Coordinates of N, CA and C in Angstrom, one line a residue:
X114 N 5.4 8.0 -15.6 CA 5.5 8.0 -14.2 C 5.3 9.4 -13.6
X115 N 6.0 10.3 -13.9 CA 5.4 11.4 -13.8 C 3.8 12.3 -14.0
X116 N 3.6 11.8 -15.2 CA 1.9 11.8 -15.2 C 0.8 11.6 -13.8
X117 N 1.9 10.2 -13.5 CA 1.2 9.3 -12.2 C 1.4 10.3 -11.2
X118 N 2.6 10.6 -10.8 CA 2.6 11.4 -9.9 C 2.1 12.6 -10.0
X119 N 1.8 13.3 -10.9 CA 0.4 14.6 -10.9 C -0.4 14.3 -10.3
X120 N -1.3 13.0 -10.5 CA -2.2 12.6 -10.8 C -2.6 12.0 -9.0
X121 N -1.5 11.5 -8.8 CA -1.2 11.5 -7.0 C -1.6 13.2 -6.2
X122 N -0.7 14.4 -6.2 CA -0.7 15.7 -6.0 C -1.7 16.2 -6.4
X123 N -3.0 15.3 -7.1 CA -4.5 16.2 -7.2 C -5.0 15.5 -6.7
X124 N -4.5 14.5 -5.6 CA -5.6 13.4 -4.8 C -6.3 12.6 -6.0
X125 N -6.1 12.2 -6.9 CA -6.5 11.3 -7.7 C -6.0 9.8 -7.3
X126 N -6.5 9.0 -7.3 CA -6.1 7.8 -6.9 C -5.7 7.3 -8.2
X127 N -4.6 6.3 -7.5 CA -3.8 5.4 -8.7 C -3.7 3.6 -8.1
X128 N -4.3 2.9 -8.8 CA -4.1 1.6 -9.0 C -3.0 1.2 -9.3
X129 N -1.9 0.6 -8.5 CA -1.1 -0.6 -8.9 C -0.9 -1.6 -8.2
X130 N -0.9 -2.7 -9.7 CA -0.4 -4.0 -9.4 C 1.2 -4.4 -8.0
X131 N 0.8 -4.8 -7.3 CA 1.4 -5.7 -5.9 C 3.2 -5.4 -6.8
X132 N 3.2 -6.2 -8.1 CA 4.7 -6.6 -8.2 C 5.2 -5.2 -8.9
X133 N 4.4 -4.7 -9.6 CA 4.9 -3.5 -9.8 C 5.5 -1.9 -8.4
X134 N 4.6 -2.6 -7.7 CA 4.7 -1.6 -6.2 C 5.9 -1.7 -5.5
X135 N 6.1 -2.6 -5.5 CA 7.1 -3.4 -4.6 C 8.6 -3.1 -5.2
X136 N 8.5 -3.1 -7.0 CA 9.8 -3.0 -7.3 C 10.1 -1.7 -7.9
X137 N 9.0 -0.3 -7.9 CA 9.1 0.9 -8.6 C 8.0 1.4 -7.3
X138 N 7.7 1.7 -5.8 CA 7.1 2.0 -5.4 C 6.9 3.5 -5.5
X139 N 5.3 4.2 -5.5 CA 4.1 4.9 -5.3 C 3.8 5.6 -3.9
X140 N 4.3 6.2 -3.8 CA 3.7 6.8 -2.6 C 2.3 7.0 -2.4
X141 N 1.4 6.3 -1.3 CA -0.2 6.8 -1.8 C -1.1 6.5 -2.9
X142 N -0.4 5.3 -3.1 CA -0.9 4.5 -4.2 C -1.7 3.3 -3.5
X143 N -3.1 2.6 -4.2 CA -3.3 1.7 -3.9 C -3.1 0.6 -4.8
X144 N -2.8 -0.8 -3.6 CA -2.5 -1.8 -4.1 C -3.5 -2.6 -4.7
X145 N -3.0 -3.4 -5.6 CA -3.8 -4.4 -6.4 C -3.4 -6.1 -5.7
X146 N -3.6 -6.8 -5.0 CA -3.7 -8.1 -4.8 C -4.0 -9.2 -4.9
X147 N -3.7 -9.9 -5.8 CA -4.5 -11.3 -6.2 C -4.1 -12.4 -5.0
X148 N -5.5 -13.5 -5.0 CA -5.4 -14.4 -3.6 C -4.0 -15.0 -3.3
X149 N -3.8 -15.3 -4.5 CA -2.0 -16.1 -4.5 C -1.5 -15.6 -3.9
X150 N -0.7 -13.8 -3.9 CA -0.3 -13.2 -3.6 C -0.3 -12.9 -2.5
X151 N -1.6 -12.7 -2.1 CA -2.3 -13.2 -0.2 C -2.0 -13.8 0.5
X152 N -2.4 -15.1 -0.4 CA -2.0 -16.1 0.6 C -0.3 -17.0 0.9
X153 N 0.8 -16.1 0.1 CA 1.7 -16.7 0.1 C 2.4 -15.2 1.1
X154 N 2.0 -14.8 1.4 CA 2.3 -13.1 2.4 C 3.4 -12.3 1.7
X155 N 3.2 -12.4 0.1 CA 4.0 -11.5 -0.6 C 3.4 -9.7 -0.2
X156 N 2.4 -10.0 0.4 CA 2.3 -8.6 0.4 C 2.7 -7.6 1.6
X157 N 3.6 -8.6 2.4 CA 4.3 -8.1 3.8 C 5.6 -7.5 3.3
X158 N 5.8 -7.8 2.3 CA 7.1 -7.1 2.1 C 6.7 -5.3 1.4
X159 N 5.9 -5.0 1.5 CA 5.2 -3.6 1.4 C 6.1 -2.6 2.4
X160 N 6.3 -1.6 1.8 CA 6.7 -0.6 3.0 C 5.6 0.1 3.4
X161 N 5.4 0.4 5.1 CA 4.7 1.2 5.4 C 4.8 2.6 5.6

């Protein structure tokens, strides 16, 4: 996790998965979404 966050602080982008975001969030991280996930509006519960 820490790695990750370097890795954020050099403008490096970081991929994570929707359920991992939501329960360990990233600051400045982008999300990963599958349709399911879309279409059931799991991804409103995102902080902005």
């Amino acid at each position: 996790r820490l790695a990750l966050k370097r890795l954020i602080d050099v403008s490096m982008g970081i991929l994570t998965p929707l359920s991992e975001q939501l329960t360990k969030p990233l600051s400045h991280a982008i999300v990963l979404v599958n349709l399911v996930e879309l279409a059931t509006g799991a991804h409103k519960l995102l902080q902005k």
